């Protein structure tokens, strides 16, 4: 799963976890087990997103770090939410009389944590698109070079065919090679165009 999809899934997991916890507080043991599973998945995903920043280029990593750890960083909000959830699940398991107050704190925090998770998703989306755009530009440059080489090869092939024709019988073998070169150049040209089209479609879908 991509980092962007992982970040987006966190929003869904947070709401599922809250619902499961509220149901578990009513005495449903299955919901308590489900809430613990969702909570662990949420925590693991958050840890992975924090750890993945080092895999990005410097500019992208700086953007991600600013959103997570900056003055208005979302990590503190998400960590607080995780602590509330951990506390609630423990209180429910122990049938603690303090469950209700913890649940109220969780409900009160849902808007803030959703805002934080949305901000995280948005920055991963922006970084993903920026990387796709950069890759497209680089690929376009490479394909352009290939296209130029193919065009020059066509010119060489044409000149070779002319020279072979002038040479008559002695130039027959040379003409065969020139024709093969022309065919290869045409194929390279077609592949380069397909590569640009594919890269453009992938960039638009990113």
XYZ file of C-alpha atoms in Angstrom, residues 60-70:
11
model
C 9.561 16.223 0.227
C 10.857 15.055 3.606
C 10.962 18.669 4.806
C 7.328 19.190 3.775
C 6.241 16.011 5.531
C 8.230 16.812 8.664
C 6.744 20.315 8.827
C 3.198 18.933 8.785
C 3.909 16.210 11.331
C 6.424 17.862 13.647
C 6.202 21.605 12.912
